[in-house]
GROMACS .gro file of C-alpha atoms in nm:
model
  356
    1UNK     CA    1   2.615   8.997   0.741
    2UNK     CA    2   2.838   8.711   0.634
    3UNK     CA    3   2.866   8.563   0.953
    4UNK     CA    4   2.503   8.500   0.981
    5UNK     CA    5   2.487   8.227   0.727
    6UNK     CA    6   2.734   8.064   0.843
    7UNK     CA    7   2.637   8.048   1.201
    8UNK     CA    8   2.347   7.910   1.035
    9UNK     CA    9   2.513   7.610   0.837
   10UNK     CA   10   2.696   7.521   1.128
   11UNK     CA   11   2.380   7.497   1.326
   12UNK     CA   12   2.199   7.280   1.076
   13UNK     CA   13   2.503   7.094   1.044
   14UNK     CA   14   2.575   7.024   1.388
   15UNK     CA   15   2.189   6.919   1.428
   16UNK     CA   16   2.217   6.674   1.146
   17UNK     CA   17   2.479   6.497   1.299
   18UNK     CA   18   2.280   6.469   1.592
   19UNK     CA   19   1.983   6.357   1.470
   20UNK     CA   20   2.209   6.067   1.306
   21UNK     CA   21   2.375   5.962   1.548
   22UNK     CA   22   2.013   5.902   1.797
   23UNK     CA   23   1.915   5.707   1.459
   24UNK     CA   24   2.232   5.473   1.403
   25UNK     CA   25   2.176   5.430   1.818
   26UNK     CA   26   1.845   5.301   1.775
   27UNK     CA   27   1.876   5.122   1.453
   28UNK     CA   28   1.788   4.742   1.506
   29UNK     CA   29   2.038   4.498   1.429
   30UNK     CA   30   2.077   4.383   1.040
   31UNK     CA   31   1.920   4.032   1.110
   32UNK     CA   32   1.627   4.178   1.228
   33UNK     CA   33   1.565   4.423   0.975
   34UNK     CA   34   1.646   4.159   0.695
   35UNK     CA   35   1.401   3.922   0.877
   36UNK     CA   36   1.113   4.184   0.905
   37UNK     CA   37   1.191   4.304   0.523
   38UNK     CA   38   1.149   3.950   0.357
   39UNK     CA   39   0.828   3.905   0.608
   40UNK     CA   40   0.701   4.188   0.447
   41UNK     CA   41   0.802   4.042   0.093
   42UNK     CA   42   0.581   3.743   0.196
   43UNK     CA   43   0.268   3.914   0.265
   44UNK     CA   44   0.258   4.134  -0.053
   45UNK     CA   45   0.311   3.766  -0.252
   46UNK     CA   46   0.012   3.672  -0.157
   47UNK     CA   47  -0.169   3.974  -0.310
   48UNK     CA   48   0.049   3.966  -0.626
   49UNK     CA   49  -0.209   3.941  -0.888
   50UNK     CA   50  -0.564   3.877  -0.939
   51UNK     CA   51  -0.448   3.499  -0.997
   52UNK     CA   52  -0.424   3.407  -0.611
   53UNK     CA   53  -0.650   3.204  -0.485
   54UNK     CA   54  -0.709   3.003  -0.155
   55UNK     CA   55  -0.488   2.739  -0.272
   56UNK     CA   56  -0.218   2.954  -0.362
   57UNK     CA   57  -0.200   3.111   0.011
   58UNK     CA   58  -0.261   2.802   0.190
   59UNK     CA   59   0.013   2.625  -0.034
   60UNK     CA   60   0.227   2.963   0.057
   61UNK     CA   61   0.149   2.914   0.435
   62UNK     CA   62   0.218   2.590   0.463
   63UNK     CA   63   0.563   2.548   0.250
   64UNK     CA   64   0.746   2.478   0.566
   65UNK     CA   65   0.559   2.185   0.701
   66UNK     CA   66   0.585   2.024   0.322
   67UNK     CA   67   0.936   2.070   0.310
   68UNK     CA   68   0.980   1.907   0.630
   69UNK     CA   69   0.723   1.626   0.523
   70UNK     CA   70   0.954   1.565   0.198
   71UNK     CA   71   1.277   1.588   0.391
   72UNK     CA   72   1.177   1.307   0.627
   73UNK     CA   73   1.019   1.096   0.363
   74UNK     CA   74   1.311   1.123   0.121
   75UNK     CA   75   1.570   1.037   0.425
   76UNK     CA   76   1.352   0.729   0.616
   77UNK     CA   77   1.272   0.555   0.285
   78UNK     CA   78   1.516   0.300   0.346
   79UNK     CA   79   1.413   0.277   0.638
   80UNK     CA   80   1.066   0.213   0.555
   81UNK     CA   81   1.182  -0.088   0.288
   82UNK     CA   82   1.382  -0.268   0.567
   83UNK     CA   83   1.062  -0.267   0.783
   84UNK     CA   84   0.895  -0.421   0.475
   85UNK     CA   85   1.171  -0.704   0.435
   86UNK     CA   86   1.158  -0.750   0.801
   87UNK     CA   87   0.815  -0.797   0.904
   88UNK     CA   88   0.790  -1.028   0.613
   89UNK     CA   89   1.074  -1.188   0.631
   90UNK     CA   90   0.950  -1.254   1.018
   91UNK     CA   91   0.645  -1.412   0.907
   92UNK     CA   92   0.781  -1.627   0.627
   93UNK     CA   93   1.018  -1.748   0.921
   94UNK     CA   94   0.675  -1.840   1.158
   95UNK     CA   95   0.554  -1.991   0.862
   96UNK     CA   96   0.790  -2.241   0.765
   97UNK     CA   97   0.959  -2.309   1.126
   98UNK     CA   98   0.574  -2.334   1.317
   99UNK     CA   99   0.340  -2.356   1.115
  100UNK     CA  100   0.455  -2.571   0.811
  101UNK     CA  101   0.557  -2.886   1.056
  102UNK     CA  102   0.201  -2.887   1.216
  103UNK     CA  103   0.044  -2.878   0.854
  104UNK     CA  104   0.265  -3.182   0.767
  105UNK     CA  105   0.114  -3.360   1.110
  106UNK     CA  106  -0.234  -3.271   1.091
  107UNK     CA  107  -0.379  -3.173   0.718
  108UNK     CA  108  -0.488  -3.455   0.471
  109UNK     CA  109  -0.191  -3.482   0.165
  110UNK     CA  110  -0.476  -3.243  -0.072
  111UNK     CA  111  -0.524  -2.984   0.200
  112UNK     CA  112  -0.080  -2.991   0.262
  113UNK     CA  113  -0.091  -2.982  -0.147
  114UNK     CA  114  -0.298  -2.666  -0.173
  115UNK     CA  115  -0.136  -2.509   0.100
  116UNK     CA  116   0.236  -2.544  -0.024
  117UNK     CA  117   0.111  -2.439  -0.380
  118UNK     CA  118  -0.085  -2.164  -0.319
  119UNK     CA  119   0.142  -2.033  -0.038
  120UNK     CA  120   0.461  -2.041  -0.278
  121UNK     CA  121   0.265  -1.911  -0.573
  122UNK     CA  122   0.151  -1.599  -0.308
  123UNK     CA  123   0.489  -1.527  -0.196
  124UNK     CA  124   0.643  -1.560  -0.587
  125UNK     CA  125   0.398  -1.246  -0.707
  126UNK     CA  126   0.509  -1.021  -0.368
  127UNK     CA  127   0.796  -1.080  -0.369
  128UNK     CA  128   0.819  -0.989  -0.781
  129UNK     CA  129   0.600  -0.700  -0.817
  130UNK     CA  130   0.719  -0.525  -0.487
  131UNK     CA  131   1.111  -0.566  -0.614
  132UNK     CA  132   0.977  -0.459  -0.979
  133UNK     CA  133   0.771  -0.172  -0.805
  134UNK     CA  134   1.076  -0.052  -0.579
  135UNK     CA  135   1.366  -0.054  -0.869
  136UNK     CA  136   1.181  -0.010  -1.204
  137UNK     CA  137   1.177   0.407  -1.273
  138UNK     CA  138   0.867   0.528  -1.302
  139UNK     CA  139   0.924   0.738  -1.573
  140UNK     CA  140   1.059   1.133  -1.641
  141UNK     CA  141   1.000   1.376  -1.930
  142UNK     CA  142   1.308   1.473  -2.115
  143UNK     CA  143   1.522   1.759  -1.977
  144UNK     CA  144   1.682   1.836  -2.346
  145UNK     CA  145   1.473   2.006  -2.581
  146UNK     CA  146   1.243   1.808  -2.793
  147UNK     CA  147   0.947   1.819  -2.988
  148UNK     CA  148   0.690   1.626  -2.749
  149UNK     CA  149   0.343   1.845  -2.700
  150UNK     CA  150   0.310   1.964  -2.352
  151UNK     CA  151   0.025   2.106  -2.156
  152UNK     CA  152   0.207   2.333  -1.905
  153UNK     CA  153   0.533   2.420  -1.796
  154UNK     CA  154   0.653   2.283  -1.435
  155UNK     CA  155   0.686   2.568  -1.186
  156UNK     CA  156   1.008   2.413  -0.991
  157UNK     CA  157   1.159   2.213  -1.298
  158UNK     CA  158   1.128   2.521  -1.509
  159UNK     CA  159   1.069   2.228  -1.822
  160UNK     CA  160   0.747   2.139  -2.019
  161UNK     CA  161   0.499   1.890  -1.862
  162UNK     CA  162   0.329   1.616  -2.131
  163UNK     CA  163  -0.019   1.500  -1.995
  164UNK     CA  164  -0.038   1.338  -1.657
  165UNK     CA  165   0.285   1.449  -1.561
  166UNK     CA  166   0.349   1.624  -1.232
  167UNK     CA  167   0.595   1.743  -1.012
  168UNK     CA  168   0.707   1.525  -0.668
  169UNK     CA  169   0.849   1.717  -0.412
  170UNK     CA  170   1.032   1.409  -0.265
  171UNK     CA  171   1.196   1.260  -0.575
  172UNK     CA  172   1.245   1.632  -0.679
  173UNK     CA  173   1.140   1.621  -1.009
  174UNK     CA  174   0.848   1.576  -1.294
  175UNK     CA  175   0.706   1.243  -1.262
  176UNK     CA  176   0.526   1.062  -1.595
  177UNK     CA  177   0.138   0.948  -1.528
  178UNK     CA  178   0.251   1.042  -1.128
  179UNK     CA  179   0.005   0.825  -0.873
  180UNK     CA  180   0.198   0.894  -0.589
  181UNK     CA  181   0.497   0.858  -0.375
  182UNK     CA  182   0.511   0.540  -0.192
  183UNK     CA  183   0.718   0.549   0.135
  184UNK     CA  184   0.710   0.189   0.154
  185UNK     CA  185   0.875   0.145  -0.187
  186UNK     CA  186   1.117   0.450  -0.143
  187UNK     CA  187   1.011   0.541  -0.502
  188UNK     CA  188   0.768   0.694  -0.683
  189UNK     CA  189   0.461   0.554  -0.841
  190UNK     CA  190   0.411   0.647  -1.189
  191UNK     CA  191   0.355   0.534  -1.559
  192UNK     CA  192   0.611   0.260  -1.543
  193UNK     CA  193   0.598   0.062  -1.184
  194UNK     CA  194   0.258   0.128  -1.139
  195UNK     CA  195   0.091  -0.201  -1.223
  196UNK     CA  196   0.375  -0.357  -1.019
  197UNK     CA  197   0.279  -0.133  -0.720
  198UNK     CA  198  -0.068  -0.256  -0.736
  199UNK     CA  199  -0.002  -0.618  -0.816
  200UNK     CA  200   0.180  -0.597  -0.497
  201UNK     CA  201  -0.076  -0.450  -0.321
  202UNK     CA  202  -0.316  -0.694  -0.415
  203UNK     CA  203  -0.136  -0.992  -0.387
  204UNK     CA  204   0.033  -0.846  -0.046
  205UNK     CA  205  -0.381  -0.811   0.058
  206UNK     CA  206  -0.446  -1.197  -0.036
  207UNK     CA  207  -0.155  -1.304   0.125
  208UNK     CA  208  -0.229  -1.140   0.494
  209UNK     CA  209  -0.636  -1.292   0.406
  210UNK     CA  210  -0.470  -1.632   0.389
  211UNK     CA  211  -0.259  -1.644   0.696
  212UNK     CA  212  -0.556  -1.450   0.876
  213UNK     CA  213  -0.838  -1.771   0.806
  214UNK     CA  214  -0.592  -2.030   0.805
  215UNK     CA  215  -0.455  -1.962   1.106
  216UNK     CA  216  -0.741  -1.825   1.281
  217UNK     CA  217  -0.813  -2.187   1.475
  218UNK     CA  218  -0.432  -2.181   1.604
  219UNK     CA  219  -0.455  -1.813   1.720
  220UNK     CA  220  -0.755  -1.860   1.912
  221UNK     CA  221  -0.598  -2.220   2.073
  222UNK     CA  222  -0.253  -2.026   2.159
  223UNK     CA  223  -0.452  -1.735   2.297
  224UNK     CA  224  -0.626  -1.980   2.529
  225UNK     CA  225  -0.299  -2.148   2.614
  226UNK     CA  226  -0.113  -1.793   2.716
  227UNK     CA  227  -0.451  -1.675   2.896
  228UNK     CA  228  -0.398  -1.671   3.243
  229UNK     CA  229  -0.650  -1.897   3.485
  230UNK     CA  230  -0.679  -1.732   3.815
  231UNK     CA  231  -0.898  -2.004   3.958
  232UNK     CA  232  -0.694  -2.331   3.918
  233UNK     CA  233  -0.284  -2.350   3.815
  234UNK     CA  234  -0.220  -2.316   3.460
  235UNK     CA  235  -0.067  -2.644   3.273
  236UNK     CA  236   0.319  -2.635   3.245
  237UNK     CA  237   0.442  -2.487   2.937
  238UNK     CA  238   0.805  -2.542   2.789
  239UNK     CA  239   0.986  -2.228   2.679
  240UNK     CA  240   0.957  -2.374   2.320
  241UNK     CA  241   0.534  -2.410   2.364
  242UNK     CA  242   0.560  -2.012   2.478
  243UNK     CA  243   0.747  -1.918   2.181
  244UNK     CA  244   0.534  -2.093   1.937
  245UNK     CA  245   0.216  -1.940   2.069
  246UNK     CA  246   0.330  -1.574   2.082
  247UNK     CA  247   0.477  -1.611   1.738
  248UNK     CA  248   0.115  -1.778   1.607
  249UNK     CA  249  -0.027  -1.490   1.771
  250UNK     CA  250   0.228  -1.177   1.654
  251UNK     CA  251   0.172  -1.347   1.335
  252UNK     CA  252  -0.204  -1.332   1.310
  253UNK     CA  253  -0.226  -1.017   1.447
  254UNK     CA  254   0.007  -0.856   1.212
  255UNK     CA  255  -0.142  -0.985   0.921
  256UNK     CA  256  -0.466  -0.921   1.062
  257UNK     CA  257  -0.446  -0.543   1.082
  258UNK     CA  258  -0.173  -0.489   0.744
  259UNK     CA  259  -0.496  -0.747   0.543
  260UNK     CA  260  -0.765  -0.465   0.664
  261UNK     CA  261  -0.534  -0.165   0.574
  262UNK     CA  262  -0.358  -0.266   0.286
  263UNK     CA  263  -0.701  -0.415   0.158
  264UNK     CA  264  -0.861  -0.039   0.191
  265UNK     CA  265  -0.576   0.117  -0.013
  266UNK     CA  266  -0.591  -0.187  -0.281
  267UNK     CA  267  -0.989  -0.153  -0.299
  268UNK     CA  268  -0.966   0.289  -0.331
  269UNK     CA  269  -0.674   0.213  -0.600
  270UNK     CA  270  -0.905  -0.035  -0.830
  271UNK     CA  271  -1.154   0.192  -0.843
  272UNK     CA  272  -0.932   0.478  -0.935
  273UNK     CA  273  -0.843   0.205  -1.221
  274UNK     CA  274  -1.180   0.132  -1.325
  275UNK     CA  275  -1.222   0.546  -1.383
  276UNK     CA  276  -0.891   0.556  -1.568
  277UNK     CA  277  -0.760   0.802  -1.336
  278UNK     CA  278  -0.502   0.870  -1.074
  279UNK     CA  279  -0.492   0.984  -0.734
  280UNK     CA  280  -0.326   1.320  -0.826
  281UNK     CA  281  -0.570   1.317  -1.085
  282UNK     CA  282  -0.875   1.223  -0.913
  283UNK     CA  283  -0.854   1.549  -0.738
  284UNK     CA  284  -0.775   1.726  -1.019
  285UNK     CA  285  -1.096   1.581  -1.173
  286UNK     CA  286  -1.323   1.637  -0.927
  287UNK     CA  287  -1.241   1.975  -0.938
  288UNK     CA  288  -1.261   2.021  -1.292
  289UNK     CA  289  -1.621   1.855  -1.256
  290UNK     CA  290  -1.737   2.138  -1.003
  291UNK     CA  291  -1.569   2.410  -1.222
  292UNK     CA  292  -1.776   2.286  -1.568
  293UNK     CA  293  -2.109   2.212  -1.387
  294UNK     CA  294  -2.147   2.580  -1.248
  295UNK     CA  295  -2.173   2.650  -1.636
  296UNK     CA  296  -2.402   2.363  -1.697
  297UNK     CA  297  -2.141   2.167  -1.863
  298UNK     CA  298  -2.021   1.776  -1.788
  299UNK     CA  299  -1.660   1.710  -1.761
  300UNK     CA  300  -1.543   1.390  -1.920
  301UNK     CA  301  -1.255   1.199  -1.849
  302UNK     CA  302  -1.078   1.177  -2.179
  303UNK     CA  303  -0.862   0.892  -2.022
  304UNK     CA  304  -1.190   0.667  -1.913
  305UNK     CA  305  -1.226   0.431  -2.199
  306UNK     CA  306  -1.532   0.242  -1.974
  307UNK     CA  307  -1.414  -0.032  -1.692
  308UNK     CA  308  -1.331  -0.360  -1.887
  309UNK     CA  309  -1.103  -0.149  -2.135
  310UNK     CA  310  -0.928   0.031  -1.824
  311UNK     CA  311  -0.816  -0.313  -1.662
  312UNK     CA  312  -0.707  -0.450  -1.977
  313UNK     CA  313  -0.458  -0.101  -2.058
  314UNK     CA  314  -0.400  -0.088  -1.721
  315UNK     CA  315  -0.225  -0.444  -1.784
  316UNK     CA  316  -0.124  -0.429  -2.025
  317UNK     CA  317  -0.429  -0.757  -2.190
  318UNK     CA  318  -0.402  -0.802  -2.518
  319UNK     CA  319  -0.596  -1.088  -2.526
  320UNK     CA  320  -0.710  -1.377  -2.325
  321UNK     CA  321  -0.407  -1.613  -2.222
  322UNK     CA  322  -0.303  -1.207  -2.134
  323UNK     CA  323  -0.528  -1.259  -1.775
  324UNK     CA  324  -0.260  -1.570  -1.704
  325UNK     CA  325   0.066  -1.486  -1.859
  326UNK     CA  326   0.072  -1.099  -1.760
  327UNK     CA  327  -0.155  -1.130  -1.428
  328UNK     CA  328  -0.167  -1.454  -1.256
  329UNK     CA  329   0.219  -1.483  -1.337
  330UNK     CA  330   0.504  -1.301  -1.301
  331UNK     CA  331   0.536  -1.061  -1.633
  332UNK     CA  332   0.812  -0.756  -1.677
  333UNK     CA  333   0.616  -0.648  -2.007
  334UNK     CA  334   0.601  -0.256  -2.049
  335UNK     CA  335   0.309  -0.003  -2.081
  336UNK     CA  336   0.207   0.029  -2.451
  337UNK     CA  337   0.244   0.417  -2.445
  338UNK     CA  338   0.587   0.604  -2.363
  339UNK     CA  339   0.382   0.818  -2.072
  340UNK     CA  340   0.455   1.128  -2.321
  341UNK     CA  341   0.182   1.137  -2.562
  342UNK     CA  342  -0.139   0.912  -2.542
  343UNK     CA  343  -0.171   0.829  -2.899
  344UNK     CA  344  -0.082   0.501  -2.845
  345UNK     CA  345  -0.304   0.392  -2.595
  346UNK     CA  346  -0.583   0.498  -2.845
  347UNK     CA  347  -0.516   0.283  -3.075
  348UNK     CA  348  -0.485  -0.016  -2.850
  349UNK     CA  349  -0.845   0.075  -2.724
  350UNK     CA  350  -0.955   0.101  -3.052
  351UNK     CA  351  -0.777  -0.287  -3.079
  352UNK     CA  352  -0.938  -0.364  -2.832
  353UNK     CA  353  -1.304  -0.265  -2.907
  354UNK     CA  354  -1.234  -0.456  -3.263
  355UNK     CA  355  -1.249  -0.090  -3.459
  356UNK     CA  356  -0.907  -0.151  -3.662
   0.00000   0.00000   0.00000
């Protein structure tokens, strides 16, 4: 009678170890289960709480790609400012080496006058407003504790947000009155730099307009001259005639195509001016817009103070010699609000309309 029992425990025992060892000999390896446990981590994230939306998931899916998008940018800015300097340092070169002798030869002394003024005056404001645009900060919230009102609390900074403010991915970190971030500039637009990034855009836009009609007669003649005439022998060029026309042409066609693109991006960015808004916010707008008028409600930009008075914060015009001295010239002059709170830029609308 006491034997029985333990013939039993033995049994159990010795099946036990059996059954383990078929189950540590068919266990998958640790990197696999880790892999396949944070997988499953993943999934159930997106069904947290009742606060997910398609955003959320899509933003969730598509982490990867973003991260390699902001790894890239953040690495190849400098990259993308030498390609600046270069392509206009190459046409600066064209200008004065080919083109600036044949203006002496040919144009009348008021036509060589406006040329040499107007060309200078161009390449003054670029070259300004895109140094001013690529060094001057565009502007970050405190990280020590303070007392300036906040509307939310940054998700990756883990630090309060004022108005406008917004996190980029590439400069990693909150970002005051946040346009964008501007490869070309290997900075970030924001409260700060960005009437300098537009200046430059504008005056970058003029400048490729100018070269384009001015030197749309000698593109078209050194086209002609590098076409090849099958019928009779083509005229003997020097080496020196070849280089002149391809560089006429590279030139023209260059500032051709950046005039058209660059003149797109200007013309979207005045009109996000004229609504008092950014790009960032422009979408966040015309989603709030959608939201209200399912309720039968109109949202209302409370940054819109109507188009004139937008231009003139936006510059920072005081008053009229303001459209010369801080537009039409170079001007380092500073926003009139801080970027934290927007009291400020009240009262200089209120200035402005002649209310105080």
């Amino acid at each position: 009678m006491r034997r029985c029992p333990s013939s039993v425990l033995h049994l159990m025992r010795y099946v036990r170890l059996r059954s383990c060892a078929r189950r540590g000999k068919n266990r998958l390896p640790l990197w696999i289960r880790e892999t396949w446990s944070y997988i499953k981590l993943l999934v159930q994230s997106l069904c947290f709480n009742s606060l997910t939306d398609s955003d959320v998931i899509f933003d969730s899916i598509f982490e990867p790609v973003f991260w390699t998008v902001d790894y890239v940018t953040r690495w190849f800015g400098m990259v993308f400012v030498c390609l600046v300097v270069i392509l206009t340092t190459s046409i600066l070169v064209i200008a004065y080496v080919v083109l600036l002798p044949l203006i002496l030869n040919t144009y009348s002394p008021p036509w060589i006058a406006w040329h040499i003024c107007y060309g200078h005056w161009n390449l003054i404001m670029i070259a300004f407003h895109y140094y001013k645009a690529a060094k001057t900060s565009p502007g970050y919230p405190p990280m020590e504790k303070n007392d300036t009102p906040f509307v939310s609390v940054c998700k990756k900074c883990i630090m309060p947000k004022p108005a406008r403010t917004h996190h980029c991915g590439i400069c990693n970190r909150c970002i005051l009155k946040m346009d964008h971030h501007c490869p070309w500039l290997n900075n970030c637009v924001g409260h700060f730099n960005h009437r300098y990034f537009f200046s430059f855009c504008l005056f970058m836009t003029l400048g490729c307009v100018y070269c384009s009609i001015s030197g749309r007669n000698l593109f078209l003649d050194a086209y002609s001259a590098l076409e090849t005439n099958y019928q009779t022998p083509a005229p003997a060029y020097t080496f020196k005639d070849k280089v002149i026309n391809k560089s006429i042409i590279y030139m023209w066609v260059l500032t051709s195509t950046v005039g058209v693109a660059l003149g797109a991006l200007t013309i979207w960015h005045a009109i996000l001016i004229s609504r008092g808004e950014t790009s960032i916010e422009r979408h966040i707008n015309s989603k709030e817009t959608e939201r209200m008028a399912k309720w039968g409600k109109v949202y209302k930009n409370p940054f819109n103070y109507g188009k004139l008075n937008n231009w003139k914060i936006f510059f920072g015009v005081e008053k009229r010699s303001h459209w010369v001295t801080r537009v039409l010239l170079p001007s380092g002059h500073t926003p009139h609000s801080d970027g934290l709170t927007w009291s400020s830029m009240l009262w200089m609308v209120c200035s402005l309309l002649g209310l105080i």
